[in-house]
Short mmCIF file of N, CA and C and ligand atoms in Angstrom, two decimals:
data_model
loop_
_atom_site.label_atom_id
_atom_site.label_comp_id
_atom_site.label_asym_id
_atom_site.label_seq_id
_atom_site.Cartn_x
_atom_site.Cartn_y
_atom_site.Cartn_z
N MET A 1 -14.53 7.19 5.74
CA MET A 1 -13.12 6.90 5.04
C MET A 1 -12.19 7.33 5.96
N LYS A 2 -11.27 6.64 6.33
CA LYS A 2 -10.22 7.19 7.58
C LYS A 2 -8.92 6.82 6.69
N VAL A 3 -8.06 7.81 6.54
CA VAL A 3 -6.50 7.07 5.91
C VAL A 3 -6.00 6.65 6.95
N ASN A 4 -5.55 5.02 6.48
CA ASN A 4 -4.82 3.73 7.11
C ASN A 4 -2.99 4.32 6.98
N HIS A 5 -2.92 4.28 5.64
CA HIS A 5 -1.42 4.62 5.37
C HIS A 5 -1.21 5.37 4.01
N ILE A 6 0.12 5.63 3.87
CA ILE A 6 0.67 6.13 2.68
C ILE A 6 1.69 4.63 2.09
N GLY A 7 1.05 4.49 0.62
CA GLY A 7 1.91 3.86 0.38
C GLY A 7 3.11 4.09 -0.44
N TYR A 8 4.65 3.42 -0.49
CA TYR A 8 6.20 4.11 -0.47
C TYR A 8 6.22 2.98 -1.40
N LEU A 9 6.38 3.17 -2.67
CA LEU A 9 7.40 2.22 -3.80
C LEU A 9 8.63 2.16 -3.41
N VAL A 10 9.21 1.00 -3.33
CA VAL A 10 10.76 0.70 -2.59
C VAL A 10 11.52 0.26 -3.73
N LYS A 11 12.91 0.19 -4.23
CA LYS A 11 13.55 -0.57 -4.84
C LYS A 11 14.48 -1.73 -3.85
N HIS A 12 14.70 -1.38 -3.03
CA HIS A 12 15.73 -1.70 -1.91
C HIS A 12 15.12 -2.34 -0.79
N PHE A 13 14.29 -2.76 -0.25
CA PHE A 13 13.68 -3.23 1.07
C PHE A 13 14.27 -2.61 1.77
N GLU A 14 15.32 -3.25 2.42
CA GLU A 14 16.50 -3.52 4.12
C GLU A 14 16.83 -2.09 3.77
N LYS A 15 17.40 -1.50 2.89
CA LYS A 15 18.08 0.09 2.79
C LYS A 15 17.26 1.08 3.05
N SER A 16 15.80 0.95 2.02
CA SER A 16 14.71 1.83 2.21
C SER A 16 14.32 2.01 3.97
N LYS A 17 14.19 0.62 4.34
CA LYS A 17 13.54 0.68 5.79
C LYS A 17 14.80 1.44 6.60
N LYS A 18 15.99 1.28 6.28
CA LYS A 18 16.81 1.76 7.08
C LYS A 18 17.16 3.19 6.84
N SER A 19 16.87 4.07 5.70
CA SER A 19 16.97 5.41 5.81
C SER A 19 15.74 5.92 6.18
N PHE A 20 14.56 5.26 6.25
CA PHE A 20 13.53 5.67 7.10
C PHE A 20 13.52 5.82 8.62
N LEU A 21 14.49 4.84 9.23
CA LEU A 21 14.49 4.64 10.50
C LEU A 21 15.55 5.87 11.11
N ASN A 22 16.45 6.12 9.56
CA ASN A 22 17.67 7.34 10.52
C ASN A 22 16.28 8.63 9.94
N LEU A 23 15.38 8.52 9.37
CA LEU A 23 14.41 9.80 9.97
C LEU A 23 13.82 10.23 11.19
N GLY A 24 13.70 8.95 11.34
CA GLY A 24 13.22 8.66 12.98
C GLY A 24 11.67 7.82 12.87
N TYR A 25 11.10 6.91 12.23
CA TYR A 25 10.40 6.49 11.80
C TYR A 25 10.70 5.32 12.60
N LYS A 26 9.61 4.25 13.28
CA LYS A 26 10.04 3.09 14.02
C LYS A 26 9.26 1.96 13.40
N VAL A 27 9.63 0.82 13.00
CA VAL A 27 9.40 -0.01 12.54
C VAL A 27 7.83 -0.80 13.70
N ILE A 28 6.84 -0.68 12.67
CA ILE A 28 5.41 -1.35 13.89
C ILE A 28 4.96 -2.15 13.30
N SER A 29 5.66 -3.35 12.21
CA SER A 29 5.00 -4.71 11.95
C SER A 29 6.39 -5.62 11.44
N GLU A 30 5.86 -6.67 11.32
CA GLU A 30 6.61 -7.84 10.74
C GLU A 30 6.77 -7.47 9.18
N ASP A 31 7.94 -8.12 8.60
CA ASP A 31 7.89 -8.08 7.60
C ASP A 31 6.90 -9.23 6.50
N THR A 32 5.93 -8.68 5.85
CA THR A 32 5.11 -9.60 5.06
C THR A 32 5.58 -9.72 3.74
N HIS A 33 5.78 -10.66 3.32
CA HIS A 33 5.77 -11.88 1.87
C HIS A 33 4.41 -12.27 1.67
N ASP A 34 4.33 -10.89 0.79
CA ASP A 34 2.90 -11.31 -0.06
C ASP A 34 2.99 -11.70 -1.06
N GLN A 35 2.24 -12.96 -1.26
CA GLN A 35 2.74 -13.71 -2.39
C GLN A 35 1.57 -13.99 -3.48
N ILE A 36 0.72 -12.90 -3.58
CA ILE A 36 -0.28 -12.67 -4.38
C ILE A 36 0.07 -11.57 -4.95
N ARG A 37 0.67 -10.65 -4.47
CA ARG A 37 1.68 -9.47 -5.32
C ARG A 37 2.74 -9.45 -5.53
N HIS A 38 3.52 -10.07 -4.90
CA HIS A 38 5.13 -10.65 -4.96
C HIS A 38 5.56 -9.06 -4.72
N VAL A 39 5.04 -8.81 -3.18
CA VAL A 39 6.06 -7.74 -2.52
C VAL A 39 6.49 -7.88 -1.38
N ASP A 40 7.64 -7.67 -0.85
CA ASP A 40 7.87 -7.69 0.68
C ASP A 40 7.43 -6.17 1.37
N ILE A 41 6.49 -6.12 2.43
CA ILE A 41 5.65 -4.97 2.90
C ILE A 41 6.37 -4.82 4.46
N CYS A 42 6.26 -3.46 4.77
CA CYS A 42 6.47 -3.68 5.99
C CYS A 42 5.95 -2.21 6.47
N PHE A 43 5.15 -1.63 7.72
CA PHE A 43 4.94 -0.40 8.19
C PHE A 43 5.82 0.48 8.99
N LEU A 44 5.93 1.53 8.85
CA LEU A 44 6.67 2.35 9.92
C LEU A 44 5.48 3.56 9.88
N GLU A 45 5.99 4.04 11.17
CA GLU A 45 5.17 4.85 11.95
C GLU A 45 6.27 6.34 12.16
N LYS A 46 5.95 7.77 12.39
CA LYS A 46 6.27 8.78 12.78
C LYS A 46 5.33 9.83 13.09
N ASP A 47 5.05 10.14 13.84
CA ASP A 47 4.36 11.54 14.45
C ASP A 47 2.73 11.23 13.81
N HIS A 48 2.31 9.83 13.81
CA HIS A 48 1.48 9.30 13.78
C HIS A 48 0.75 8.95 12.39
N TYR A 49 1.91 9.11 11.49
CA TYR A 49 2.06 8.99 10.12
C TYR A 49 2.80 7.77 9.67
N VAL A 50 1.70 6.80 9.09
CA VAL A 50 1.90 5.42 8.92
C VAL A 50 2.30 5.18 7.50
N ILE A 51 3.33 4.76 7.14
CA ILE A 51 4.00 4.56 5.60
C ILE A 51 4.02 2.76 5.63
N GLU A 52 3.69 2.26 4.30
CA GLU A 52 3.90 1.39 3.91
C GLU A 52 5.00 0.88 3.03
N LEU A 53 6.22 0.30 2.94
CA LEU A 53 7.10 0.39 1.89
C LEU A 53 6.84 -1.14 1.14
N VAL A 54 6.63 -1.09 0.15
CA VAL A 54 6.19 -2.06 -0.59
C VAL A 54 7.31 -2.53 -1.98
N SER A 55 7.86 -3.48 -1.82
CA SER A 55 8.91 -3.71 -2.44
C SER A 55 8.94 -4.94 -3.47
N PRO A 56 8.96 -4.76 -4.88
CA PRO A 56 8.62 -5.84 -5.80
C PRO A 56 9.70 -7.15 -5.37
N TYR A 57 9.69 -8.33 -4.84
CA TYR A 57 10.82 -9.62 -4.84
C TYR A 57 11.14 -9.73 -6.00
N ASP A 58 10.17 -9.77 -7.18
CA ASP A 58 10.66 -10.15 -8.29
C ASP A 58 9.77 -10.09 -9.85
N LYS A 59 9.92 -10.36 -10.40
CA LYS A 59 9.17 -9.73 -11.61
C LYS A 59 7.97 -9.95 -12.09
N GLU A 60 7.43 -10.75 -11.35
CA GLU A 60 6.16 -10.97 -11.66
C GLU A 60 4.94 -10.62 -10.74
N SER A 61 5.67 -9.32 -9.90
CA SER A 61 4.90 -7.97 -9.14
C SER A 61 4.07 -7.17 -10.13
N VAL A 62 2.95 -7.21 -9.26
CA VAL A 62 2.23 -6.49 -9.97
C VAL A 62 3.02 -4.84 -9.97
N VAL A 63 3.66 -4.56 -9.09
CA VAL A 63 4.18 -3.10 -9.44
C VAL A 63 5.88 -3.31 -9.34
N ALA A 64 6.39 -3.94 -10.43
CA ALA A 64 7.79 -4.28 -10.65
C ALA A 64 7.86 -3.34 -12.26
N GLY A 65 6.68 -3.01 -13.05
CA GLY A 65 6.65 -1.90 -13.72
C GLY A 65 6.73 -0.76 -13.13
N MET A 66 5.60 -0.30 -12.60
CA MET A 66 5.67 0.90 -11.85
C MET A 66 7.27 1.72 -11.18
N LEU A 67 7.59 0.35 -10.70
CA LEU A 67 9.01 0.39 -9.77
C LEU A 67 10.12 1.36 -10.81
N LYS A 68 10.04 0.41 -12.03
CA LYS A 68 11.20 1.16 -12.91
C LYS A 68 10.97 2.52 -13.48
N LYS A 69 9.76 3.05 -12.90
CA LYS A 69 9.52 4.29 -13.87
C LYS A 69 9.58 5.23 -12.33
N TYR A 70 9.14 4.81 -11.61
CA TYR A 70 9.01 5.63 -10.21
C TYR A 70 9.75 4.55 -8.93
N LYS A 71 10.94 5.30 -8.71
CA LYS A 71 11.80 4.08 -7.87
C LYS A 71 11.83 5.44 -6.42
N ASN A 72 11.41 4.81 -5.38
CA ASN A 72 11.39 5.10 -3.98
C ASN A 72 10.51 6.20 -4.09
N MET A 73 9.04 6.10 -4.22
CA MET A 73 8.32 7.21 -4.54
C MET A 73 6.79 6.91 -3.35
N PRO A 74 6.30 7.60 -2.98
CA PRO A 74 4.73 7.63 -2.80
C PRO A 74 4.23 7.47 -3.41
N TYR A 75 3.48 6.15 -3.58
CA TYR A 75 2.41 5.65 -5.00
C TYR A 75 0.95 5.34 -4.48
N HIS A 76 0.88 5.45 -3.51
CA HIS A 76 -0.89 5.38 -2.95
C HIS A 76 -1.46 5.92 -1.58
N ILE A 77 -2.06 6.26 -1.04
CA ILE A 77 -2.72 6.64 -0.05
C ILE A 77 -3.79 5.53 0.12
N CYS A 78 -4.06 4.96 1.32
CA CYS A 78 -5.08 3.90 1.43
C CYS A 78 -5.65 4.49 3.04
N TYR A 79 -7.12 4.30 2.53
CA TYR A 79 -8.42 4.45 2.98
C TYR A 79 -9.22 3.52 3.78
N GLU A 80 -9.43 3.17 5.21
CA GLU A 80 -9.95 1.85 5.32
C GLU A 80 -11.36 2.72 5.65
N VAL A 81 -12.16 1.80 5.06
CA VAL A 81 -13.45 1.58 4.94
C VAL A 81 -14.65 0.69 5.68
N ASP A 82 -15.94 0.85 6.21
CA ASP A 82 -16.64 0.06 6.97
C ASP A 82 -17.36 -0.92 5.92
N ASP A 83 -17.90 -0.47 4.87
CA ASP A 83 -18.44 -1.40 3.71
C ASP A 83 -17.52 -1.20 2.08
N LEU A 84 -16.57 -2.25 1.77
CA LEU A 84 -16.15 -2.26 0.91
C LEU A 84 -16.87 -2.01 -0.27
N ASP A 85 -17.81 -3.08 -0.72
CA ASP A 85 -18.31 -3.07 -1.83
C ASP A 85 -19.30 -1.53 -1.82
N GLN A 86 -20.06 -0.96 -1.04
CA GLN A 86 -20.54 0.05 -1.06
C GLN A 86 -19.85 1.27 -0.99
N ALA A 87 -17.97 1.57 -0.85
CA ALA A 87 -17.27 2.44 -0.92
C ALA A 87 -17.12 2.63 -2.61
N ILE A 88 -16.73 1.23 -2.87
CA ILE A 88 -16.28 0.95 -4.60
C ILE A 88 -17.41 1.61 -5.24
N GLU A 89 -18.35 0.98 -5.10
CA GLU A 89 -20.02 1.86 -5.84
C GLU A 89 -19.82 3.73 -6.12
N GLU A 90 -19.44 3.92 -4.54
CA GLU A 90 -19.64 5.64 -4.84
C GLU A 90 -18.61 6.20 -5.15
N LEU A 91 -17.19 5.17 -4.97
CA LEU A 91 -16.03 6.38 -5.50
C LEU A 91 -16.28 5.57 -7.26
N GLU A 92 -17.06 4.71 -7.71
CA GLU A 92 -16.87 4.57 -9.11
C GLU A 92 -17.92 5.27 -9.88
N SER A 93 -18.84 5.91 -8.98
CA SER A 93 -20.13 6.95 -9.64
C SER A 93 -19.24 8.48 -9.77
N VAL A 94 -18.44 8.51 -9.05
CA VAL A 94 -17.60 9.92 -9.01
C VAL A 94 -16.49 9.78 -9.90
N GLY A 95 -15.89 8.92 -10.71
CA GLY A 95 -15.15 8.44 -11.91
C GLY A 95 -13.68 7.78 -11.49
N TYR A 96 -14.02 7.14 -10.20
CA TYR A 96 -12.79 6.20 -10.01
C TYR A 96 -13.01 5.05 -10.33
N ALA A 97 -11.65 4.11 -11.21
CA ALA A 97 -11.98 2.91 -11.79
C ALA A 97 -11.39 1.71 -10.52
N ALA A 98 -11.86 0.93 -10.51
CA ALA A 98 -11.17 -0.09 -9.97
C ALA A 98 -10.41 -0.94 -10.64
N ILE A 99 -9.16 -1.12 -10.47
CA ILE A 99 -8.26 -2.11 -10.79
C ILE A 99 -8.50 -3.59 -10.41
N GLY A 100 -9.09 -4.31 -10.95
CA GLY A 100 -9.50 -5.90 -10.51
C GLY A 100 -10.75 -5.88 -9.81
N GLU A 101 -10.73 -7.18 -8.87
CA GLU A 101 -11.77 -7.18 -7.76
C GLU A 101 -10.91 -7.03 -6.46
N PRO A 102 -11.53 -7.22 -5.39
CA PRO A 102 -11.25 -7.34 -4.10
C PRO A 102 -10.11 -8.19 -3.87
N GLU A 103 -9.02 -8.46 -3.10
CA GLU A 103 -7.96 -9.26 -3.15
C GLU A 103 -7.77 -9.62 -1.71
N CYS A 104 -7.72 -10.36 -0.72
CA CYS A 104 -6.81 -10.56 0.34
C CYS A 104 -5.57 -10.07 0.45
N ALA A 105 -5.30 -9.16 1.86
CA ALA A 105 -4.30 -8.82 2.03
C ALA A 105 -3.31 -9.62 3.05
N PRO A 106 -2.58 -10.23 2.98
CA PRO A 106 -1.58 -10.99 4.14
C PRO A 106 -1.23 -9.56 5.00
N ALA A 107 -0.65 -8.92 4.45
CA ALA A 107 0.08 -7.65 5.23
C ALA A 107 -1.43 -7.11 6.39
N PHE A 108 -2.65 -7.25 6.18
CA PHE A 108 -3.85 -6.61 7.64
C PHE A 108 -4.51 -8.07 7.40
N ASP A 109 -3.76 -9.16 7.84
CA ASP A 109 -4.63 -10.27 8.51
C ASP A 109 -5.77 -10.89 7.44
N ASN A 110 -5.06 -10.35 6.21
CA ASN A 110 -6.17 -10.88 4.80
C ASN A 110 -7.63 -10.32 4.99
N ARG A 111 -7.65 -8.77 5.75
CA ARG A 111 -8.86 -8.32 4.79
C ARG A 111 -8.43 -7.99 3.82
N LYS A 112 -9.67 -7.67 3.04
CA LYS A 112 -9.63 -7.61 2.15
C LYS A 112 -9.27 -6.27 1.33
N VAL A 113 -8.37 -6.23 0.26
CA VAL A 113 -8.14 -4.65 -0.34
C VAL A 113 -8.59 -4.03 -1.78
N ILE A 114 -8.73 -3.30 -2.17
CA ILE A 114 -9.06 -2.60 -3.75
C ILE A 114 -7.69 -1.66 -3.89
N PHE A 115 -7.18 -1.54 -5.42
CA PHE A 115 -7.18 -0.30 -5.77
C PHE A 115 -7.54 0.24 -6.82
N LEU A 116 -7.92 1.43 -7.23
CA LEU A 116 -8.76 1.72 -7.74
C LEU A 116 -8.18 3.23 -8.54
N MET A 117 -8.45 3.67 -9.61
CA MET A 117 -7.51 4.93 -10.30
C MET A 117 -8.27 5.95 -10.27
N ASN A 118 -7.98 7.17 -10.49
CA ASN A 118 -8.36 8.47 -10.49
C ASN A 118 -7.21 9.46 -11.68
N ALA A 119 -7.88 9.61 -12.50
CA ALA A 119 -7.20 10.48 -13.31
C ALA A 119 -6.53 11.86 -12.72
N ASN A 120 -7.30 12.20 -11.46
CA ASN A 120 -6.96 13.67 -11.21
C ASN A 120 -6.17 13.47 -9.73
N SER A 121 -6.47 12.17 -9.38
CA SER A 121 -5.85 12.14 -7.93
C SER A 121 -4.70 11.15 -7.75
N GLY A 122 -4.75 10.11 -8.70
CA GLY A 122 -3.89 8.79 -8.73
C GLY A 122 -4.77 7.50 -8.15
N MET A 123 -3.51 6.87 -7.84
CA MET A 123 -4.16 5.83 -7.01
C MET A 123 -4.66 5.96 -5.55
N ILE A 124 -5.77 5.26 -5.35
CA ILE A 124 -5.83 4.70 -4.11
C ILE A 124 -6.07 3.36 -3.62
N GLU A 125 -6.01 3.06 -2.35
CA GLU A 125 -6.15 1.65 -1.94
C GLU A 125 -7.49 2.13 -0.76
N LEU A 126 -8.65 0.94 -0.84
CA LEU A 126 -9.21 0.68 0.16
C LEU A 126 -9.00 -0.44 0.69
N LEU A 127 -9.07 -0.17 2.47
CA LEU A 127 -9.12 -1.52 3.19
C LEU A 127 -10.16 -1.50 4.01
N GLU A 128 -10.93 -2.62 3.88
CA GLU A 128 -12.34 -2.97 5.01
C GLU A 128 -11.88 -2.98 5.92
N SER A 129 -13.09 -2.36 6.91
CA SER A 129 -12.45 -2.31 8.49
C SER A 129 -12.77 -4.05 8.92
N ASN A 130 -11.74 -4.23 9.88
CA ASN A 130 -12.04 -5.11 10.76
C ASN A 130 -13.23 -5.26 11.68
NI1 NI B 1 -1.06 0.02 0.94
#
């Protein structure tokens, strides 16, 4: 399991992007308009740390509710795994609960991702390696 990025929930996509650029981050992706999750996404990098800005574009978004509570906050760490099903099984055996089923992520060339919750470490994302 290798860290791929830290997901950052933000309210104003363009304003947040600019604020991160002012900290010395560089944009390393095109913007993705993810119509599965109703979010805008882009990736930024600084000192080999990659962060993902995630911003709901309407109330249908899976993270719209979360944004009301936690504005402009890191909210998940994404780990890249070779075998998604195996990783899910292993993590479920140690107290992680999958949120839904693996789904395609347009921001990752439609590689599959899944989110899991754990009471003590919060939310994580798993991304299948390509
Ligand atoms: Ni993510």
